[in-house]
Structures are given as C-alpha cells and as structure tokens.
Coordinates of C-alpha atoms and ligand atoms in Angstrom, one line a residue:
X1 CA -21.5 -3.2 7.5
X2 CA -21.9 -3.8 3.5
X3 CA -19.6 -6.7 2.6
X4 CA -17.3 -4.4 0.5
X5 CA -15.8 -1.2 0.8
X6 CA -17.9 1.8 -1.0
X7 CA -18.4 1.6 -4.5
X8 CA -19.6 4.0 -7.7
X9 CA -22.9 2.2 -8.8
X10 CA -22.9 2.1 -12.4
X11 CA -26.2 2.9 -14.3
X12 CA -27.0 -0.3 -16.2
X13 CA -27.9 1.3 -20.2
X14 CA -26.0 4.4 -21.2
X15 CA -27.8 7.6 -20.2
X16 CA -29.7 10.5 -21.9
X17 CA -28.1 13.7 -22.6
X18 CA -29.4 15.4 -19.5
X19 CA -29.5 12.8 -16.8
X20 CA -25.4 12.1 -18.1
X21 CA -25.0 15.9 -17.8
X22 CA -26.6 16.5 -14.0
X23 CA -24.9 12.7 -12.8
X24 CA -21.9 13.9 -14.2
X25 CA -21.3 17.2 -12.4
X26 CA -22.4 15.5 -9.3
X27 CA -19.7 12.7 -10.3
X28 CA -18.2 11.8 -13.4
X29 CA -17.3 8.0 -12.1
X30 CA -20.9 7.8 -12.0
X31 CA -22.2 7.9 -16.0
X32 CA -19.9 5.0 -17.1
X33 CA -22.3 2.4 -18.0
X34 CA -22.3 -1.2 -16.5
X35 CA -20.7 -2.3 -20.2
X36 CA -17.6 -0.3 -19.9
X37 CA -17.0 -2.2 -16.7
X38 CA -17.7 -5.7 -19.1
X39 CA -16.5 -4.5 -22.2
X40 CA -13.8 -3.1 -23.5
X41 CA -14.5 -0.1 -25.5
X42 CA -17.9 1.4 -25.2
X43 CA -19.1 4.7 -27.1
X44 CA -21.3 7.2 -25.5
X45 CA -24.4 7.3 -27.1
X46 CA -24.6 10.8 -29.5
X47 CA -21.3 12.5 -28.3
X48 CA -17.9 12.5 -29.4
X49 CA -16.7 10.0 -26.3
X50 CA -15.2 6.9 -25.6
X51 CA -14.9 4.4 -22.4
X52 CA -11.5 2.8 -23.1
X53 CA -11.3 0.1 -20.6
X54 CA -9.5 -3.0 -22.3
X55 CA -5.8 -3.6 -21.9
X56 CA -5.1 -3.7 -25.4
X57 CA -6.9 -0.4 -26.6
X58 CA -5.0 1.3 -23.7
X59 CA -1.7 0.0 -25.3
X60 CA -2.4 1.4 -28.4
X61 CA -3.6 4.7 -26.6
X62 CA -0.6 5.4 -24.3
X63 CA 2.5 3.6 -25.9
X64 CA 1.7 2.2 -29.6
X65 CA -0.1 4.7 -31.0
X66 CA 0.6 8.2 -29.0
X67 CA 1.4 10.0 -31.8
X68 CA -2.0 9.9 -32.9
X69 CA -3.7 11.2 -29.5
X70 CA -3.1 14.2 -27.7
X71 CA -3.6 15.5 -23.7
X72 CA -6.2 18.7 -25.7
X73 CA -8.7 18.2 -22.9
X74 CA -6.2 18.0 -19.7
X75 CA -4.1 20.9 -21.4
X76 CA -7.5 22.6 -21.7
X77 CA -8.5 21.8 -18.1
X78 CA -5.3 22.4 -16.0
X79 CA -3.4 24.6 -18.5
X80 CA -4.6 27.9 -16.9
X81 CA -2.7 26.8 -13.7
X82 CA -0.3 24.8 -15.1
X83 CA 0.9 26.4 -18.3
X84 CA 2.9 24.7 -20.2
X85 CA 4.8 22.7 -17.6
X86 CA 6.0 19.2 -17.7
X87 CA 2.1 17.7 -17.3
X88 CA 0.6 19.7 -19.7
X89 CA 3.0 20.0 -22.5
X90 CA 4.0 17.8 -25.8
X91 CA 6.4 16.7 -28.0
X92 CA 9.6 17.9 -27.5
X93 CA 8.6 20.5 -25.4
X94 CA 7.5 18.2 -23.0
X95 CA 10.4 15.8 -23.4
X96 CA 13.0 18.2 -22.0
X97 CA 11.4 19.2 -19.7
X98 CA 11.0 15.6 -18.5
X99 CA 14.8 14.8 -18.9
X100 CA 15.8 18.0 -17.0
X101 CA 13.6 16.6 -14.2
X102 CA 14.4 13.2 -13.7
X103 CA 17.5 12.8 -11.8
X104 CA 16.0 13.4 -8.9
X105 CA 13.8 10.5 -9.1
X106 CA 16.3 8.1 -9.2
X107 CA 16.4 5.4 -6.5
X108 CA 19.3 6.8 -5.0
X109 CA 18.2 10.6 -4.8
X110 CA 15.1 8.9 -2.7
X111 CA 16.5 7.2 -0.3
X112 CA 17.7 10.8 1.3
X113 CA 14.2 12.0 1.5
X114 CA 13.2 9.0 4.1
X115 CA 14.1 11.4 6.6
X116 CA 12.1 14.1 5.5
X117 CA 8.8 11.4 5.7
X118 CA 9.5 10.2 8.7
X119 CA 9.8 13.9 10.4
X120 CA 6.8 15.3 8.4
X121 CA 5.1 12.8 10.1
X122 CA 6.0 12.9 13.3
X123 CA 5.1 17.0 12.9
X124 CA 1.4 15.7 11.8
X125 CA 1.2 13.4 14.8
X126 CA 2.3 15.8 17.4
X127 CA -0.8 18.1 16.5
X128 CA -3.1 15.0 17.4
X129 CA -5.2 14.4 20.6
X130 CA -5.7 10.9 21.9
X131 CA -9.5 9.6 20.6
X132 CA -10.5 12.9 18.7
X133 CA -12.2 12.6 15.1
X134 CA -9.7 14.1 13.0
X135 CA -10.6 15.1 9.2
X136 CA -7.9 12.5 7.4
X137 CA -8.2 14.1 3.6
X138 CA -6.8 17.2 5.1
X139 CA -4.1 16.1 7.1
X140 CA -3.0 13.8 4.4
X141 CA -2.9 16.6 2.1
X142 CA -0.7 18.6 5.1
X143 CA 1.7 15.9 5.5
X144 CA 2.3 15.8 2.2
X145 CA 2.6 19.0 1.3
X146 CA 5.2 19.5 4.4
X147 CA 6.7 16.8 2.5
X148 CA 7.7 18.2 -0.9
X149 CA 8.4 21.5 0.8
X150 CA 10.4 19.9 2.5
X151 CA 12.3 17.5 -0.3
X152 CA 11.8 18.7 -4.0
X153 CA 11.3 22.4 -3.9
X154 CA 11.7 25.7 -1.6
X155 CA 9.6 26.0 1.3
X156 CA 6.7 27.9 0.6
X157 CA 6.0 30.7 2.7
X158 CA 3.2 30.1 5.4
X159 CA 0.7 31.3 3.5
X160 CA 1.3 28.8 0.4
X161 CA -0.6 26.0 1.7
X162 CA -3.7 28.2 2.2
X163 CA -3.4 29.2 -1.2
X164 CA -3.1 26.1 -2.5
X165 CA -5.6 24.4 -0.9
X166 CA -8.0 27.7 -1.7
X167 CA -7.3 27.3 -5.3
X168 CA -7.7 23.6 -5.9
X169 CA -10.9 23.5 -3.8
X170 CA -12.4 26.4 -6.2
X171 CA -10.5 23.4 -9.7
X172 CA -12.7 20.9 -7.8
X173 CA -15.7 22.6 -7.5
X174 CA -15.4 24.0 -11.2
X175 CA -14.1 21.0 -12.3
X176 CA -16.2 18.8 -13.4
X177 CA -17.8 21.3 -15.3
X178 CA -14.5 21.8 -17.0
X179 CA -14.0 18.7 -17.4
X180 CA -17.5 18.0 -19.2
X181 CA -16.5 21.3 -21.7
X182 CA -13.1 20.1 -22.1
X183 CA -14.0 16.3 -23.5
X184 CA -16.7 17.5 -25.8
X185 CA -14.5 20.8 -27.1
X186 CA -17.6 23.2 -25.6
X187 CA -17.1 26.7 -27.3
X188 CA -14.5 28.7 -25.2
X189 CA -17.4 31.1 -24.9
X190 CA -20.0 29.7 -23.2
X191 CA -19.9 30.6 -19.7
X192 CA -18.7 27.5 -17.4
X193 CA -20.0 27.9 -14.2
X194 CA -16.9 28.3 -11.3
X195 CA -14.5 29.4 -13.9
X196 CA -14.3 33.0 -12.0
X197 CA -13.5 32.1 -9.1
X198 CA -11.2 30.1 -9.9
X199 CA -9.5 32.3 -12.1
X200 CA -8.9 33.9 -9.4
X201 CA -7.5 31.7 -7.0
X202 CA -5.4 30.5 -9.9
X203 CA -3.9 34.2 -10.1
X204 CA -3.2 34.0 -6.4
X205 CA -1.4 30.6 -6.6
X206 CA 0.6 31.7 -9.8
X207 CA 1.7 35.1 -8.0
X208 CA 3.5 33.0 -4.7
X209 CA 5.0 30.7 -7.0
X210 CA 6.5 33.7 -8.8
X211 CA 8.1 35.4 -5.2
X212 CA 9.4 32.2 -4.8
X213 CA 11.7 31.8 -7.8
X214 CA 12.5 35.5 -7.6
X215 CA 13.7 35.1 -4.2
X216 CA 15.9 32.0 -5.5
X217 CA 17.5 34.2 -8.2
X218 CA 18.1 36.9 -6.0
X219 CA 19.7 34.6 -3.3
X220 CA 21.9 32.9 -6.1
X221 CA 22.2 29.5 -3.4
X222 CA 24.3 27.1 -4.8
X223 CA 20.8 24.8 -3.5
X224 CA 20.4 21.3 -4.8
X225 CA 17.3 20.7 -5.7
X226 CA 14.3 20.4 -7.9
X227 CA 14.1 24.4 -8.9
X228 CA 18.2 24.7 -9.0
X229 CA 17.7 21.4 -11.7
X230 CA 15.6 22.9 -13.9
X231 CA 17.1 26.7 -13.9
X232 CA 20.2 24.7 -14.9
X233 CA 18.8 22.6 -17.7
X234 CA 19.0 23.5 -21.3
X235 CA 16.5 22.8 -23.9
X236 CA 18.9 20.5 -26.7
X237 CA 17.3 21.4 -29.4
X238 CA 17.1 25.6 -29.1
X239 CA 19.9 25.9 -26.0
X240 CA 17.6 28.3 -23.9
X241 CA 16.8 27.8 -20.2
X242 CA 13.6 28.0 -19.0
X243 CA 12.3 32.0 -18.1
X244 CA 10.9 32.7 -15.0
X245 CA 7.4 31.7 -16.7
X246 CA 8.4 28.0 -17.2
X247 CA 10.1 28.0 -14.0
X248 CA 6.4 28.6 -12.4
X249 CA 4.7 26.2 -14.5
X250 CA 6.7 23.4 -13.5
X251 CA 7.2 24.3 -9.6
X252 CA 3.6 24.8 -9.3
X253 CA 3.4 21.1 -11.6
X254 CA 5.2 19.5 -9.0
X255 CA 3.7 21.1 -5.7
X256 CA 0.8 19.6 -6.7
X257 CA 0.9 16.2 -9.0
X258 CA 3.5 15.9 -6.0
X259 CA 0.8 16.0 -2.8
X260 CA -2.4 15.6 -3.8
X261 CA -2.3 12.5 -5.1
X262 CA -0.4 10.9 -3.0
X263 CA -2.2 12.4 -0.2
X264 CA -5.7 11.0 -1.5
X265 CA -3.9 7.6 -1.4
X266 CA -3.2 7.5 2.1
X267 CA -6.5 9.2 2.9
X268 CA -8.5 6.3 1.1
X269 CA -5.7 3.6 2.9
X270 CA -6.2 5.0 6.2
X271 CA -10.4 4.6 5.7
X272 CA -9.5 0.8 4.2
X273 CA -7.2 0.2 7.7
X274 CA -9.8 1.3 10.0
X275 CA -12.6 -0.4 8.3
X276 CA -10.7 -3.9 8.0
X277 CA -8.6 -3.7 11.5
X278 CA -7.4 -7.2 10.9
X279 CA -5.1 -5.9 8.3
X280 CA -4.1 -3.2 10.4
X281 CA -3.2 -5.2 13.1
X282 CA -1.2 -7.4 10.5
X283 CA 0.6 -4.6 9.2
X284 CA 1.6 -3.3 12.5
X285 CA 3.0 -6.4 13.4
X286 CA 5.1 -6.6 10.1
X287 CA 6.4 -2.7 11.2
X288 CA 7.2 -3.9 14.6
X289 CA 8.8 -6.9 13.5
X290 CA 10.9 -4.9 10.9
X291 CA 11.6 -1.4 12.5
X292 CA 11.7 -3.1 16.4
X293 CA 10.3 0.4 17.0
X294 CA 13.3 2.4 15.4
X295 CA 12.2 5.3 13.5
X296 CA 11.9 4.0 9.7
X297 CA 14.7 3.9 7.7
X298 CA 15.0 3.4 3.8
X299 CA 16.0 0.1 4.2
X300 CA 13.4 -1.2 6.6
X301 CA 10.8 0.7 3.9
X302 CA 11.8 -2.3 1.0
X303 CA 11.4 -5.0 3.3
X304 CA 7.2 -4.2 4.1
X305 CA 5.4 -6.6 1.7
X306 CA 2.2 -6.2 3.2
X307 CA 2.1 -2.7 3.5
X308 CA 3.1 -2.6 -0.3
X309 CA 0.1 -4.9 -0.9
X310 CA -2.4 -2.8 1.2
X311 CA -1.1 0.1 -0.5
X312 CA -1.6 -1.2 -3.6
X313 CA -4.9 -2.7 -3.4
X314 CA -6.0 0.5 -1.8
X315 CA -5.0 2.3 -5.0
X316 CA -7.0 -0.6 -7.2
X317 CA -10.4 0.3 -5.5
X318 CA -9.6 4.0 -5.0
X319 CA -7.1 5.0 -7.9
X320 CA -5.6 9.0 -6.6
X321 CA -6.2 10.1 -10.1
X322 CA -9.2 7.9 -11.2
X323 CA -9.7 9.2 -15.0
X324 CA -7.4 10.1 -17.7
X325 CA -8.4 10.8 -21.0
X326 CA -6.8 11.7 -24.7
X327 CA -8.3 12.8 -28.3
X328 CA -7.4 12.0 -31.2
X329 CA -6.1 14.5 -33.5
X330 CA -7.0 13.4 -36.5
X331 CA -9.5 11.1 -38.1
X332 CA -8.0 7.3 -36.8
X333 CA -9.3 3.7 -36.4
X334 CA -8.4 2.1 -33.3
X335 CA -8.8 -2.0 -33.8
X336 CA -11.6 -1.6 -36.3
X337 CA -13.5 1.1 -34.3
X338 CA -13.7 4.5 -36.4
X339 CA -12.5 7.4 -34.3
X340 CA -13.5 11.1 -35.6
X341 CA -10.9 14.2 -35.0
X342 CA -11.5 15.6 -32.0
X343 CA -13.1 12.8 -29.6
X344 CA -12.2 11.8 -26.6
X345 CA -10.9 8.6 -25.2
X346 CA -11.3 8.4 -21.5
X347 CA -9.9 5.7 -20.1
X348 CA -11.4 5.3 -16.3
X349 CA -8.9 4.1 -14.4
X350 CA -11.4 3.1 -11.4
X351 CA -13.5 1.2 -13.9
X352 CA -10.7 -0.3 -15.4
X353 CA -9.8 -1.3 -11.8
X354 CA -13.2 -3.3 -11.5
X355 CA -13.1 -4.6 -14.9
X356 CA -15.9 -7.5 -14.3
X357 CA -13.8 -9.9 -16.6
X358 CA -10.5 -9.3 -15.4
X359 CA -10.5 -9.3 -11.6
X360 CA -12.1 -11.8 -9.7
X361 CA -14.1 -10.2 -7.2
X362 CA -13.8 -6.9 -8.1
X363 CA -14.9 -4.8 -5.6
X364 CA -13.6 -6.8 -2.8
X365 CA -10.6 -5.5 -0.6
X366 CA -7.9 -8.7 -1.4
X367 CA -4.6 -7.2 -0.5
X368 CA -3.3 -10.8 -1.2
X369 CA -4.2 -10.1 -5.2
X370 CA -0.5 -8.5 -4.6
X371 CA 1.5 -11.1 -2.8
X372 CA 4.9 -11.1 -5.0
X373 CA 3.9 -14.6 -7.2
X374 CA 0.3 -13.5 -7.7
X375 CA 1.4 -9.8 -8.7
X376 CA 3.6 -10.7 -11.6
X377 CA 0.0 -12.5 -13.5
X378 CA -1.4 -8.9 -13.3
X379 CA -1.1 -7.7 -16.9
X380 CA 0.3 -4.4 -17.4
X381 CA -2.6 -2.2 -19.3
X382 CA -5.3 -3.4 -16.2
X383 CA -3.5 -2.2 -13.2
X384 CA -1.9 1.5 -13.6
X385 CA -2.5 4.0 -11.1
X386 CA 0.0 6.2 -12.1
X387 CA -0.6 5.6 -15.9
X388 CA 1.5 3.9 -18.4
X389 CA 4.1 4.9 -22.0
X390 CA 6.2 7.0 -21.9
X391 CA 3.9 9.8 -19.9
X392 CA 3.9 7.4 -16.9
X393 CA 4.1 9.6 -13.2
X394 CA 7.5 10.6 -13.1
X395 CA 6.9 10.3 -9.1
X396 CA 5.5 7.2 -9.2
X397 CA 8.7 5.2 -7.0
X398 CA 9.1 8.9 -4.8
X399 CA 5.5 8.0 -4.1
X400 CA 5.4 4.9 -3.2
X401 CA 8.2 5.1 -0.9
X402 CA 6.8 8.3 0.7
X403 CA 3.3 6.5 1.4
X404 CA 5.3 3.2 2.8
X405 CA 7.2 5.7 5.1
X406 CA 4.6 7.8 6.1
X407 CA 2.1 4.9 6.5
X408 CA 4.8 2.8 8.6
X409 CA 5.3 5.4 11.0
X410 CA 2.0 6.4 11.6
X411 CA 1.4 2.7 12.7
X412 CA 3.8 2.5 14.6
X413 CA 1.9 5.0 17.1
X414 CA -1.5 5.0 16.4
X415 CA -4.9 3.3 15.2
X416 CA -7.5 4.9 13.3
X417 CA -11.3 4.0 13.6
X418 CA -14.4 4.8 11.3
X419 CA -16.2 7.8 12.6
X420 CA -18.9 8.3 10.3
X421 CA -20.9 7.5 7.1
X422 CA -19.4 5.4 4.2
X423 CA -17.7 7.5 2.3
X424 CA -18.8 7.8 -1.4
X425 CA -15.9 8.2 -3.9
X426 CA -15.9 11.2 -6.2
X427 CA -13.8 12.0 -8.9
X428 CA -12.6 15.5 -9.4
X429 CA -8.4 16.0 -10.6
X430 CA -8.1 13.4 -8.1
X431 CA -10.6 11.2 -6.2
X432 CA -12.1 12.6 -3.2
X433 CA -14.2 10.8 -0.6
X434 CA -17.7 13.1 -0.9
X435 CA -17.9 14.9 2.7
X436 CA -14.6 14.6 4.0
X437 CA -13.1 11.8 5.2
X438 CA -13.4 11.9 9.5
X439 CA -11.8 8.7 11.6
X440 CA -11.0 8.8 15.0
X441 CA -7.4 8.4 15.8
X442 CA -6.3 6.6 19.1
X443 CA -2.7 6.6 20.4
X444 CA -1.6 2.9 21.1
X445 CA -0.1 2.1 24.5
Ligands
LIG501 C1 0.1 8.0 -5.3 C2 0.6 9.1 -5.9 C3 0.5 9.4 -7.4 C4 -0.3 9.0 -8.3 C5 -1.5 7.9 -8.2 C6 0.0 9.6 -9.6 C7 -0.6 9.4 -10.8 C8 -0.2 10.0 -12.0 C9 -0.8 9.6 -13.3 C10 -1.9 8.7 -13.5 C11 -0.1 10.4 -14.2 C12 -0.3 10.3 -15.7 C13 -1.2 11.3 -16.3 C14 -1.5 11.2 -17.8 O1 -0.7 10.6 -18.5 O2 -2.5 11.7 -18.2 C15 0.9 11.2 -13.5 C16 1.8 12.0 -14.1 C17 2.7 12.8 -13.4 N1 2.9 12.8 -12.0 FE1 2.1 11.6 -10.7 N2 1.1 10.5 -9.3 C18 1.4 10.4 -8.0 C19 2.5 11.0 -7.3 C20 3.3 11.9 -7.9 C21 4.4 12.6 -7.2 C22 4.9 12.3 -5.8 C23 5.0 13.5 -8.1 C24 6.1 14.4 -8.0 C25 6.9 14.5 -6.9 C26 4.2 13.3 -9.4 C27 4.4 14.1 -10.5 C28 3.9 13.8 -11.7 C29 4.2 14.5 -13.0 C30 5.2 15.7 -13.1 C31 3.5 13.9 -14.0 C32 3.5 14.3 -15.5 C33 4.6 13.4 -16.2 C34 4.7 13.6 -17.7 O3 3.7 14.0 -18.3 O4 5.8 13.3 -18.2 N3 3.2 12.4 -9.2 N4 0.8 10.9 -12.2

C-alpha cells in the first residue's frame, strides 16, 4: 500500500492550451501546477486565470476586498438550477435572503435534529448485509438526503431523490465543461457539450420542487421549518416576500449545498477509516467509552475529539467542495499583481490544503494536526473547507454535527474495509472519488 492516501499529481510547469483543456475536463484538480502548491499566487499562462493559494490573497479575496470580486462564474454555472437563491445571489439580494435563513442554524435549533441523524442512520444500516461491498458515495448521499428531508425542508416525494441524483449526475458530467466556459467568460453561444441534457434534468428537478411549495400553500400548516421561514420573511429594504420562484431557488439551494457535500465528506472519511483501521479502532473506542452503547445524543456528539479530528483531517486531504473561485469586476491590483476585468481567481481549496510551505507533511493522514492546542496555530485563510467572509457555509456547524452523529453511530455497529482500487479524487461541484467509492461493510459482534 502507497504510504499516503490518494493524491492529484500536479504537472511540474504550467501546461499548453490543449493538454490544460483535455486534463481539465478529465479533472480540473489536475492542471494546477506544482508552483501553486509552493507559491502563493500563480497566473495561468495566456488566459485570464489565477491560482490563489496564499492565506493573505484569500483574505483580501473573501473578506477585505469582496466588493471588488464577484461569484460571475458560479452564478453562471449553477444559476440555471439555482436561480437566484441564497448561493448564487449578491449584495443585498443575497443578504436577506441569508438573514431570513439563519435562525435555524443556531446551536440550539441543532441539537433537535440529533435525532433525525441518528434514525437516518439506523434506516441506512438496516438495508445492509453482513460482509457485502456496498457503493459508500451513494449511500452517503441517501443518508443524507433522508436527513434534510427529514430536518430542514418537506419530505420530498419518492421520486425526489431519483431526480435529484439524475440531475446532478448529468451537472457533473457537464460540469467541468461549464466550469472551463464559465472561468474564461466562453461566448454563451458556443455549444457546451452536456448542456442538453442537463437542461433537462434541471427542468425535472425545478418542476418537483415547485409541487412541493404548492402543496405547502395549499395545506396552509402552521409547519416550523426551513420553507415556513422563508415564506415568512420579508425583504427590508422593498417589504415583499419571496414568490413561488424564490421559494424554489432556495429549497432546491438547500436540498443540495445541504447533502452533497456533506455526503462526499463521510464518503471520503469512511475510505480514510478503512484504509487506516488503527484510527477506526481508536474512534470506536472513544464512541464506546462516551455513548456506553446508548444511541447518540447531542451531548455525547461535543465530547468526540477524535472523531472531530478524523473528520477534519479527512476534509484537509479531501475538501467536499474542493474549488471556489471569484472575478473581478473591474480592473484591480491585488498586492502588487495587476488583475484585468473579468478574470478569475480560483482559489483551490485542495491545493491550498497541501500547501508545500504551510503543512508539514502535506499529503500525510495526521489527524493529530487537530488535537485542540495544535488546532488553534492553524491560521485561518489555509484551512477552510466551508469557505471563509461573510459567504462562509451557512451549514457549516449543522454539518459538522450531522457527520459526528452519523459517523458515531455507524461505528458503533459496523467496520468498513477497502474493496477495491485507490480511489482517485475528482473535482466536479463537489469532489468525487473517480469510479465510485466500494468498501465492504462487516457488522461487529
Ligand atoms: C461538509 C459539509 C459542507 C461543506 C464542506 C460545505 C462547503 C461550503 C462552501 C465552501 C461554501 C462557500 C462557497 C463560496 O463562497 O463560494 C458553502 C456555502 C453554502 N453552504 Fe455549505 N457546505 C457543507 C454543508 C452544508 C449544509 C449541511 C448546508 C445546509 C443545510 C449548506 C448550505 C450552504 C449554503 C446555503 C451556502 C451559501 C451561503 C451564502 O452564500 O451565504 N452547506 N458551503
């Protein structure tokens, strides 16, 4: 077995216009040169492109100096399924949007949710048979679905997840095609290969999102939750509540922001568990020793150090959403580097992950990098898998408690084993093992 988990090899001099374009749509991860993993900003050679992967350019970026960059390339990608919904908006149509969804992200909302994990869980589990190879990415991305469906929003009808998973396969497929148009502002015109198809899974997607806020205003329930919140809230500055448009938009925001990613991290923690079993065996003893077998409560989910740490390391070598990007609007200088209208600033968040000069060992799995004392010397622009400023995941704590839950109880029952190649990390919306990812699951006695 290789010393260290899986790994995008970086090419070692910046590629050629052709040999970035067919690496790219085979893997985006895999045209960032060795220098943006060394440095810390790095232009692409003849194209309006930047690898942002130094703390204090991602300051200036995210928090400093938003106002001069904008989401124009996410907006382009995801906007035709997302609309204009909280991810994919600005300025202060963004911000109310924001404010009218936050209450119920606040610790004490979360803690009612436990019970929710622990069930969706147990659901997932009862499906299993002793020592059979189960594909993990997809029921990761069951559990969690079951999860929001089951917290934030209305259950879906049965035929949501399909569609969901339908259309999202068709974004990842045509995705990084979209991606590559959407960084380099390719004329709407030119025909992007996928975009068809995934047009029309999007108008699928769009359409059972739209029964299900019809059914909520025909029922008129006095319901609690995510959709009531936001066909309550008002927008300050005009008064209007959102139409039945923006109601969509930001349900269909959440169903998936909500599941994918945090799906993708348990996928790629469940690969790390069974390809390390010492640490699996350490966590389960930490469960044990917390739970004494009970079913997982809130409180028991704060006092799990090491699965925080294994959690966290797991999203350092495999970040859920492994690129984000901006562009600037108008002509700008970011610390002495001239900027042109229009070009975009990606900042890796796998590469800046590995950063050669800022993590020792970088490609090592060291869940001990975030033992309490060592975590605080982490700065704050080099670690961020759910972003940073003031766009920072609004689910980032529902997240992390969901995993911890979900994660705890599954160890509590069972063990996972490798049960096929290395898996080779992608990135699409979200970072995909290539191939699936298959372990064999085995009940413990
Ligand atoms: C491990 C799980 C997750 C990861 C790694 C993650 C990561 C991220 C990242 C990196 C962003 C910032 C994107 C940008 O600024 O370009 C983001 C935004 C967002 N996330 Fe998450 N996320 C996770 C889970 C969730 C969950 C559970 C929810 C909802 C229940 C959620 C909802 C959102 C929303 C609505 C935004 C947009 C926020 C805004 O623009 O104001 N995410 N997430």
């Amino acid at each position: 077995m290789a010393p260290h988990p899986p790994r995008v090899v970086p090419p070692d001099r910046p590629l050629h216009r052709l040999a970035f374009v067919a690496r790219f749509v085979r893997n985006p991860l895999s045209v960032v040169p060795r220098a943006a993993y060394e440095e810390d900003f790095t232009a692409v050679p003849n194209a309006p492109i930047y690898w942002v992967t130094g703390p204090q350019f991602i300051r200036a970026v995210l928090l400093e100096e938003r106002d001069k960059f904008a989401k124009l390339a996410q907006i382009r990608l995801l906007g035709p399924l997302l609309g204009k919904g909280i991810l994919t908006s600005e300025g202060a149509d963004w911000k109310w949007q924001r404010q009218a969804s936050a209450p119920m992200f606040r610790p004490q909302e979360l803690v009612h949710f436990v019970p929710g994990f622990v069930q969706a869980t147990r659901r997932l589990m009862a499906r299993w048979t002793d020592n059979a190879v189960r594909p993990i990415e997809r029921d990761m991305t069951q559990v969690t679905f079951d999860v929001i469906s089951a917290t934030l929003l209305p259950s879906a009808d049965a035929g949501m997840p399909a569609a969901i998973e339908d259309s999202t396969a068709s974004f990842q497929r045509a995705g990084a095609w979209g991606q590559l148009f959407a960084w380099v502002h390719a004329p709407r015109w030119l025909p992007q290969p996928g975009r068809r198809r995934s047009a029309a899974a999007v108008a699928a997607l769009r359409g059972a999102v739209h029964r299900i806020v019809a059914e909520r205003r025909a029922a008129g329930e006095a319901k609690d939750d995510l959709l009531a919140r936001l066909m309550r809230a008002r927008d300050p500055d005009t008064g209007q509540q959102m139409n039945d448009e923006q109601l969509v938009d930001n349900l269909l925001t959440f169903y998936l922001a909500g599941h994918e990613t945090t799906a993708k991290a348990l996928t790629w923690t469940l690969y790390l568990l069974a390809r390390y079993p010492h640490w699996a065996r350490r966590l389960e003893a930490e469960v044990g020793a917390v739970t004494g077998g009970a079913e997982v409560s809130a409180a028991h989910a704060e006092r799990l150090p090491l699965v925080q740490q294994v959690l966290k390391e797991s999203m350092r070598l495999y970040p859920p959403v492994p690129i984000m990007t901006r562009q600037a609007v108008a002509d700008t200088v970011l610390d002495g580097h001239a900027i042109r209208a229009g070009a975009s600033l990606v900042m890796p968040i796998y590469v800046i992950h590995r950063h050669a000069r800022r993590w020792e060992e970088p490609d090592a799995f060291l869940p001990e990098r975030f033992a309490p004392e060592r975590e605080d010397a982490i700065p704050r622009y080099q670690y961020m898998p759910f972003g940073a400023g003031p766009r920072i995941c609004i689910g980032m704590a529902f997240a992390m408690i969901e995993a911890t839950v979900i994660l705890a109880t599954l160890l509590q029952r069972v063990r996972f084993a490798p049960a096929g190649r290395d898996p080779e990390p992608v990135a699409r919306v979200t970072l995909i093992p290539r191939g699936g990812m298959p372990l064999a699951v085995r009940f413990r006695p």
